[in-house]
PDB file of C-alpha atoms in Angstrom:
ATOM      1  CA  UNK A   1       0.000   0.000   0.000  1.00 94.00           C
ATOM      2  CA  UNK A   2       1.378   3.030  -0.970  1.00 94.00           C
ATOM      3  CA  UNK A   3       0.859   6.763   1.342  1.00 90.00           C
ATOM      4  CA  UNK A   4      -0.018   9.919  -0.186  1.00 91.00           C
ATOM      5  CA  UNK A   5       2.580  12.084   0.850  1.00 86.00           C
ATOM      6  CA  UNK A   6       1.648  15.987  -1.174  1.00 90.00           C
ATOM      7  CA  UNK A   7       3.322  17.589  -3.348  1.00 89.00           C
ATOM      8  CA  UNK A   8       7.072  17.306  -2.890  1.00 85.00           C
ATOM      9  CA  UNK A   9      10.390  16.916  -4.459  1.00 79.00           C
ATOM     10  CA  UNK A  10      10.710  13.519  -4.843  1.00 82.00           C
ATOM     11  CA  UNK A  11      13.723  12.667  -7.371  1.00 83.00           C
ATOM     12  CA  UNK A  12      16.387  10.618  -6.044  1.00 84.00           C
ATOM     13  CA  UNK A  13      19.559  11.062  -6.323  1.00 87.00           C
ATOM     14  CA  UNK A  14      19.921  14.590  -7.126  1.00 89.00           C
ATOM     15  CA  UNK A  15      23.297  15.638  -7.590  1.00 90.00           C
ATOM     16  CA  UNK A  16      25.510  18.132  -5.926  1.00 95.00           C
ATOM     17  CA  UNK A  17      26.391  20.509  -8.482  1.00 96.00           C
ATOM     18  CA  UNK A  18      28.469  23.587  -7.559  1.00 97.00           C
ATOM     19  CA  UNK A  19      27.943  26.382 -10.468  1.00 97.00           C
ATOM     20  CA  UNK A  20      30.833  28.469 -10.769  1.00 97.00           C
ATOM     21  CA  UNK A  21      30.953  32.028 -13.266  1.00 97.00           C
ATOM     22  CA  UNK A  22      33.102  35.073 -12.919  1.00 97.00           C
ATOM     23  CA  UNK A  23      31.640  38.460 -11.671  1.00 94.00           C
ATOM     24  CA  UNK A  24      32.251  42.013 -12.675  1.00 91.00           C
ATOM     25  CA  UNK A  25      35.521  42.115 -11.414  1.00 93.00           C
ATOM     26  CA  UNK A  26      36.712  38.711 -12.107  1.00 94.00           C
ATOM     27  CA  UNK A  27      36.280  37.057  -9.020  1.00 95.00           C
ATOM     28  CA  UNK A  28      35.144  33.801  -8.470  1.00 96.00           C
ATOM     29  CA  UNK A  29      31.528  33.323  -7.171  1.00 95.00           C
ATOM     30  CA  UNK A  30      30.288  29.747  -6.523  1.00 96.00           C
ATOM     31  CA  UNK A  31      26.817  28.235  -5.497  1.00 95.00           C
ATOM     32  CA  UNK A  32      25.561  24.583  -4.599  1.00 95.00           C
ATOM     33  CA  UNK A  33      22.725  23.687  -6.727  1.00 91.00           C
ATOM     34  CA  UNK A  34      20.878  20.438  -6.677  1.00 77.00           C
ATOM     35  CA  UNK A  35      18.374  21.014  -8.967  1.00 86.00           C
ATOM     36  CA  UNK A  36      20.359  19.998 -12.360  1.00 89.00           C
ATOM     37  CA  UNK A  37      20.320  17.195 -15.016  1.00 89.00           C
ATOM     38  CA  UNK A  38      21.962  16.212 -18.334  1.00 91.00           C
ATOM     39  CA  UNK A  39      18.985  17.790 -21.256  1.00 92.00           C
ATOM     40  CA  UNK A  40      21.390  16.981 -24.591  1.00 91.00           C
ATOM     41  CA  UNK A  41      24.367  14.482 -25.242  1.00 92.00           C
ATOM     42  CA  UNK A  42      26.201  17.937 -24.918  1.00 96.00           C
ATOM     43  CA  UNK A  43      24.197  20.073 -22.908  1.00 97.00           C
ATOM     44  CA  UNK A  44      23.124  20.779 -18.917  1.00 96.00           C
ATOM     45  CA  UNK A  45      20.192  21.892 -17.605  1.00 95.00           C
ATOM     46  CA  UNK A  46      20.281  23.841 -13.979  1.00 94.00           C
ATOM     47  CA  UNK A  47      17.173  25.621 -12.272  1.00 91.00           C
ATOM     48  CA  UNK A  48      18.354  28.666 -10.740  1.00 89.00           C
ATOM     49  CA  UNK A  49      16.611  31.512  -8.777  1.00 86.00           C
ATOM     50  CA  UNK A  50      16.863  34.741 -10.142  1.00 81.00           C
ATOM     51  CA  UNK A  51      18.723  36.190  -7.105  1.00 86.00           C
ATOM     52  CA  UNK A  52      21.378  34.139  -7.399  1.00 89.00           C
ATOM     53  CA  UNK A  53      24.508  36.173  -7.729  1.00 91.00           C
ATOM     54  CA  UNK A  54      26.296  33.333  -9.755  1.00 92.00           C
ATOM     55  CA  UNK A  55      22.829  33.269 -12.129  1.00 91.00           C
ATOM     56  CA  UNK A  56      23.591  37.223 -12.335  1.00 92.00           C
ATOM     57  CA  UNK A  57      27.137  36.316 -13.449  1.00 95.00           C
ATOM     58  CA  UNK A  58      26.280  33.672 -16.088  1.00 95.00           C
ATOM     59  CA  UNK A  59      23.901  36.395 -17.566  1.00 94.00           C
ATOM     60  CA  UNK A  60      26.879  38.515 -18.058  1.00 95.00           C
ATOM     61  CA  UNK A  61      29.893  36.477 -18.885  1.00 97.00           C
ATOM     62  CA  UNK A  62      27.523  33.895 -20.891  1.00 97.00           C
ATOM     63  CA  UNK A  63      29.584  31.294 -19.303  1.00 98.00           C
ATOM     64  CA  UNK A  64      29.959  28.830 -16.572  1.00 97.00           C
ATOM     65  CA  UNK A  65      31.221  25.325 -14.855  1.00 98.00           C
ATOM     66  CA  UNK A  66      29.348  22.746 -13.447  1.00 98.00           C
ATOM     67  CA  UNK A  67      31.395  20.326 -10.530  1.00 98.00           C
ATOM     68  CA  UNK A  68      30.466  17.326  -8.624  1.00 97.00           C
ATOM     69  CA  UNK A  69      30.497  17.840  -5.688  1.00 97.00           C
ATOM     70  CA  UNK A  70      32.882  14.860  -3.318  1.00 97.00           C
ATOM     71  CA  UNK A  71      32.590  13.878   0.267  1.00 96.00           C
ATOM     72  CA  UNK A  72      35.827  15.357   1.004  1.00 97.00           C
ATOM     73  CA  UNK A  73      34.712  18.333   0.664  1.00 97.00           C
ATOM     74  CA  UNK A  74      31.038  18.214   1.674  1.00 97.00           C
ATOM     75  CA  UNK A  75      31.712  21.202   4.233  1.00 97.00           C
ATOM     76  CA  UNK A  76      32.701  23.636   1.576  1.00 97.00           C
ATOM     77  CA  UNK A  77      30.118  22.341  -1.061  1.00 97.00           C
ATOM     78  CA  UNK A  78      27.363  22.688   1.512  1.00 96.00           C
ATOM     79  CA  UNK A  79      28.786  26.479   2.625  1.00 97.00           C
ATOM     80  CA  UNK A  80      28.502  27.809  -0.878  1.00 96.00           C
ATOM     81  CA  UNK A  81      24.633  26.084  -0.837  1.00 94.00           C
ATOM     82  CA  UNK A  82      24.333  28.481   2.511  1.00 94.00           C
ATOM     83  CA  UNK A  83      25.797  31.908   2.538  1.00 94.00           C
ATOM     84  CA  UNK A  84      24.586  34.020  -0.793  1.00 92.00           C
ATOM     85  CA  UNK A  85      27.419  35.493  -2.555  1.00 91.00           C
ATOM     86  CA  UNK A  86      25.051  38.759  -2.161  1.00 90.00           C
ATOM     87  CA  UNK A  87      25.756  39.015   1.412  1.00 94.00           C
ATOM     88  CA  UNK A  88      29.180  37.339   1.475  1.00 93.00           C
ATOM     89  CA  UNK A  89      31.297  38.748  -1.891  1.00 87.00           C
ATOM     90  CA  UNK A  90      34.666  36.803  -0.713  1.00 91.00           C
ATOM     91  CA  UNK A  91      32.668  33.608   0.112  1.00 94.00           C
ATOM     92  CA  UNK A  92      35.151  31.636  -2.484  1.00 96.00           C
ATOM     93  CA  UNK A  93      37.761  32.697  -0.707  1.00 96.00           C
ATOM     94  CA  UNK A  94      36.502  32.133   3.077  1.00 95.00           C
ATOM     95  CA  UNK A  95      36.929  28.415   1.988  1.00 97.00           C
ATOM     96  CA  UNK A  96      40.050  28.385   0.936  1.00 97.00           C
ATOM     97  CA  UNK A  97      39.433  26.396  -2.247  1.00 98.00           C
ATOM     98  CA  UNK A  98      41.225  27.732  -5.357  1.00 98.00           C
ATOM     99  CA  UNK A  99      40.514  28.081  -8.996  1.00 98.00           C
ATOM    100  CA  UNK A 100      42.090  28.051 -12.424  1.00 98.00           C
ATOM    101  CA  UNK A 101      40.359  29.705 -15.262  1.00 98.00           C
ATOM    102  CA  UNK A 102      38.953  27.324 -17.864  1.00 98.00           C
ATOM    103  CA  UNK A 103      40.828  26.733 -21.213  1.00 97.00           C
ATOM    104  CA  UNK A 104      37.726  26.863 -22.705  1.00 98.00           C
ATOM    105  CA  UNK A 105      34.829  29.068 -21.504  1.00 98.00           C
ATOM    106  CA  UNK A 106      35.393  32.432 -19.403  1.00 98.00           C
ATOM    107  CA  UNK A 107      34.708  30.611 -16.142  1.00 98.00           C
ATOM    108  CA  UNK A 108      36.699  29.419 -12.997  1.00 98.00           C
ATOM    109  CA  UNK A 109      37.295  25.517 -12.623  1.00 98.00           C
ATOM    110  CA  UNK A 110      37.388  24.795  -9.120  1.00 98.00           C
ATOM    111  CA  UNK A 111      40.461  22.388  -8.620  1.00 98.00           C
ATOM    112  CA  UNK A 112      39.112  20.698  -5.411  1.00 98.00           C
ATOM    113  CA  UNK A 113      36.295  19.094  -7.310  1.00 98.00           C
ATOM    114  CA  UNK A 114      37.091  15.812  -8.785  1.00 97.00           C
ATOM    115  CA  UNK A 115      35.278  16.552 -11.762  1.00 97.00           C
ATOM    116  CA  UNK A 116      33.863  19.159 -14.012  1.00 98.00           C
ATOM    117  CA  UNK A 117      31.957  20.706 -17.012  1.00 97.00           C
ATOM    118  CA  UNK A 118      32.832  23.749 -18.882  1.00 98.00           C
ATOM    119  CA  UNK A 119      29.721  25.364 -20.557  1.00 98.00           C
ATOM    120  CA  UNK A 120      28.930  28.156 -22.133  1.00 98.00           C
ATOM    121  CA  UNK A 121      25.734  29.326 -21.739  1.00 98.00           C
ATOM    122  CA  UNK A 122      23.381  28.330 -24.075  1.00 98.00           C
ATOM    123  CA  UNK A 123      19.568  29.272 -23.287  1.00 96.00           C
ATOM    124  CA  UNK A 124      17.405  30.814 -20.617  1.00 95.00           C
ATOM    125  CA  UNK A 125      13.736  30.238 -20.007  1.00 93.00           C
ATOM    126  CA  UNK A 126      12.634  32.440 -17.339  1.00 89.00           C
ATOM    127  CA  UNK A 127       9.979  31.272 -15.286  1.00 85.00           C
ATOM    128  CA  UNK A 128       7.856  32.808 -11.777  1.00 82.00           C
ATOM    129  CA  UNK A 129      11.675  33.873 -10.319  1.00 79.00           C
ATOM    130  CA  UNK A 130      13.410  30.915 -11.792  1.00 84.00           C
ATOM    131  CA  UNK A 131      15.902  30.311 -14.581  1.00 88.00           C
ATOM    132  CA  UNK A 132      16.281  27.302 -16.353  1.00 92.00           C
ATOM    133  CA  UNK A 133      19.552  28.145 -18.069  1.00 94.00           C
ATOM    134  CA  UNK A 134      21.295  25.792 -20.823  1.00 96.00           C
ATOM    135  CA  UNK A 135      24.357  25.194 -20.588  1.00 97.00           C
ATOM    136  CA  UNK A 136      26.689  23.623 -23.306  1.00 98.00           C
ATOM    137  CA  UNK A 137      29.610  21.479 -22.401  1.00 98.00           C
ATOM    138  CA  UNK A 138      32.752  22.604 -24.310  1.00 98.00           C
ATOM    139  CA  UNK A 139      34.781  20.476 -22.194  1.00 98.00           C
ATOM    140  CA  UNK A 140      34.707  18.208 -19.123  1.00 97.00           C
ATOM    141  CA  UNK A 141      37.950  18.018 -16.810  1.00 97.00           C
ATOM    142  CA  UNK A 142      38.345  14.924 -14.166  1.00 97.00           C
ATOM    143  CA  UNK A 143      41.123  14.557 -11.423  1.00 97.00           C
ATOM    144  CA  UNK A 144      43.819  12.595 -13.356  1.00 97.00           C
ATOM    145  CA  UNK A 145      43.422   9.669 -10.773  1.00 96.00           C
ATOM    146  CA  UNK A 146      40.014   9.018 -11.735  1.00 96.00           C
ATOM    147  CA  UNK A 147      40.277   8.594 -15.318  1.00 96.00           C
ATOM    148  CA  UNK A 148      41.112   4.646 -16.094  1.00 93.00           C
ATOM    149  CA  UNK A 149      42.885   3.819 -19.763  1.00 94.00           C
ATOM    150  CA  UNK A 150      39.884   3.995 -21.651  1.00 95.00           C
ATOM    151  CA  UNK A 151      40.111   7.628 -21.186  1.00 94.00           C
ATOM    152  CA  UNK A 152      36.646   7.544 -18.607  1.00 94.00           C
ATOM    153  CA  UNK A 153      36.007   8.221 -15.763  1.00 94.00           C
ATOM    154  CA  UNK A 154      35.739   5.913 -12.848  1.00 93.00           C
ATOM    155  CA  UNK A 155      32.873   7.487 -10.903  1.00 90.00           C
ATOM    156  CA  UNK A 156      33.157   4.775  -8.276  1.00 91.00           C
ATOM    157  CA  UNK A 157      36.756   6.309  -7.142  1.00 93.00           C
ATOM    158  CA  UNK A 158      35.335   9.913  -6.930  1.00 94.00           C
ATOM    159  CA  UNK A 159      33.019   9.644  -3.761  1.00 94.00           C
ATOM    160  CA  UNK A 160      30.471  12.176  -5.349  1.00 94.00           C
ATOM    161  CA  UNK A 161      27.532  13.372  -3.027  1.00 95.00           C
ATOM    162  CA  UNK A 162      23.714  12.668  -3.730  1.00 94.00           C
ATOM    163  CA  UNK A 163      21.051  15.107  -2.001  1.00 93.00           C
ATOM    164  CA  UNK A 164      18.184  13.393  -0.710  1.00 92.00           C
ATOM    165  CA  UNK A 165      14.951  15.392  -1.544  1.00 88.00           C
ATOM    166  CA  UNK A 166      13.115  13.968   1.412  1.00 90.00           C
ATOM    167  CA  UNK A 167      14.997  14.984   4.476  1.00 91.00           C
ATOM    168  CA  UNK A 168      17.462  17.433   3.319  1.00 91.00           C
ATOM    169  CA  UNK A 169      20.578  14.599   3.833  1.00 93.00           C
ATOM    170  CA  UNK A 170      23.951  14.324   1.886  1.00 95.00           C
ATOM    171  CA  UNK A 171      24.905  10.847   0.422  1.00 94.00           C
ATOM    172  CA  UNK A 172      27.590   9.207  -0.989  1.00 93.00           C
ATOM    173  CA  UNK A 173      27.344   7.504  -4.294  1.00 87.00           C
ATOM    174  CA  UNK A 174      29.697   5.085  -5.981  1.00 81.00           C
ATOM    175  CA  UNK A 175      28.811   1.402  -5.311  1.00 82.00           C
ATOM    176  CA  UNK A 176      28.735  -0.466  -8.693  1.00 81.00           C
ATOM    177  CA  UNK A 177      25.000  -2.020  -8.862  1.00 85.00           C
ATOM    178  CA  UNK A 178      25.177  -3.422 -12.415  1.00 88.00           C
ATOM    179  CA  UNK A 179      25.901  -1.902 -16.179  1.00 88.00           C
ATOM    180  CA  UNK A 180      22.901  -0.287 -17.971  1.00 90.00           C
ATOM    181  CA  UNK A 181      21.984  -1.778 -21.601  1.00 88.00           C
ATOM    182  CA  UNK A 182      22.848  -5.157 -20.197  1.00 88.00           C
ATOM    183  CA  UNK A 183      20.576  -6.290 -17.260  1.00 90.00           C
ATOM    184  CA  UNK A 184      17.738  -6.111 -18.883  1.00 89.00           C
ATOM    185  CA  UNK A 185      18.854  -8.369 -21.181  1.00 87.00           C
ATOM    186  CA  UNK A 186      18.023 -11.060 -17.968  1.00 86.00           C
ATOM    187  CA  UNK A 187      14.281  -9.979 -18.443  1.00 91.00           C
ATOM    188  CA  UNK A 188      11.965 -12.292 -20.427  1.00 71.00           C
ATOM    189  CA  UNK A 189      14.194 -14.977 -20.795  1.00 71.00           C
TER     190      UNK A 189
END
């Protein structure tokens, strides 16, 4: 039997993605958003409020980069969810993270991140005081250790956080379950 619990977020697992974009002045301005998800082979969707003073930043520098977010830093990742870079203009730096600028888009890649895309901004649909901005991958960057000889990443090795919809928790994710396109080949026969 199954218990009608309202309307709410119910999606699981959402990931931890921490948007980075330059302001005015080139400084680095990051935010933890959970509300993202691959729209296009080449292309990320994020839902952003309009307040946002990284969304501000993306409007102007028309670019951006998308990290996962890792358990070893869960503290920082959850900090830039927390204080608004409104209130708090040297919030990148109160961590103590640093940056390099992308190769290929006008945006900061966060080098304590395991993994991340580069994306220039692609589309915006504004909605009651949300974005949904498009961004599209120019390039994706991955910790050296976590990329096997295939040339792929081994997800399993990064220890990237989940956010549970329900209760507000962080998870880790990483356990192998099984490969998609192959188990349900066991179905039917």
């Amino acid at each position: 039997m199954k218990k009608n619990l309202g309307n709410i977020s119910a999606v699981y697992p959402m990931p931890v993605l921490m948007i980075a974009a330059y302001d005015e002045n080139g400084n680095v301005n990051v935010m933890n958003a959970a509300w993202g998800i691959m729209c296009d082979y080449d292309k990320v969707a994020l839902n952003v409020d309009e307040d946002h003073k990284t969304m501000q930043n993306i409007l102007k520098t028309k670019a951006f980069t998308v990290a996962l977010a890792d358990f070893k830093h869960m503290a920082e990742a959850d900090y830039f969810g927390m204080v608004s870079g409104n209130d708090v203009p040297d919030k990148f730096e109160k961590t103590g993270m640093t940056a390099v600028k992308s190769e290929f888009v006008n945006a900061p890649v966060i080098n304590e991140f395991p993994v991340a895309m580069e994306c220039e901004l692609y589309d915006v649909v504004e909605k009651e005081k949300m974005y949904c901005m498009v961004g599209k991958i120019v390039n994706v960057t991955a910790d050296e250790e976590l990329v096997g000889a295939d040339g792929k990443v081994d997800i399993s090795k990064a220890d990237i956080l989940a956010f549970d919809t329900f209760k507000g928790n962080y998870y880790r994710l990483g356990e192998l379950a099984g490969k998609a396109w192959s188990e349900g080949e066991k179905v039917g026969k």
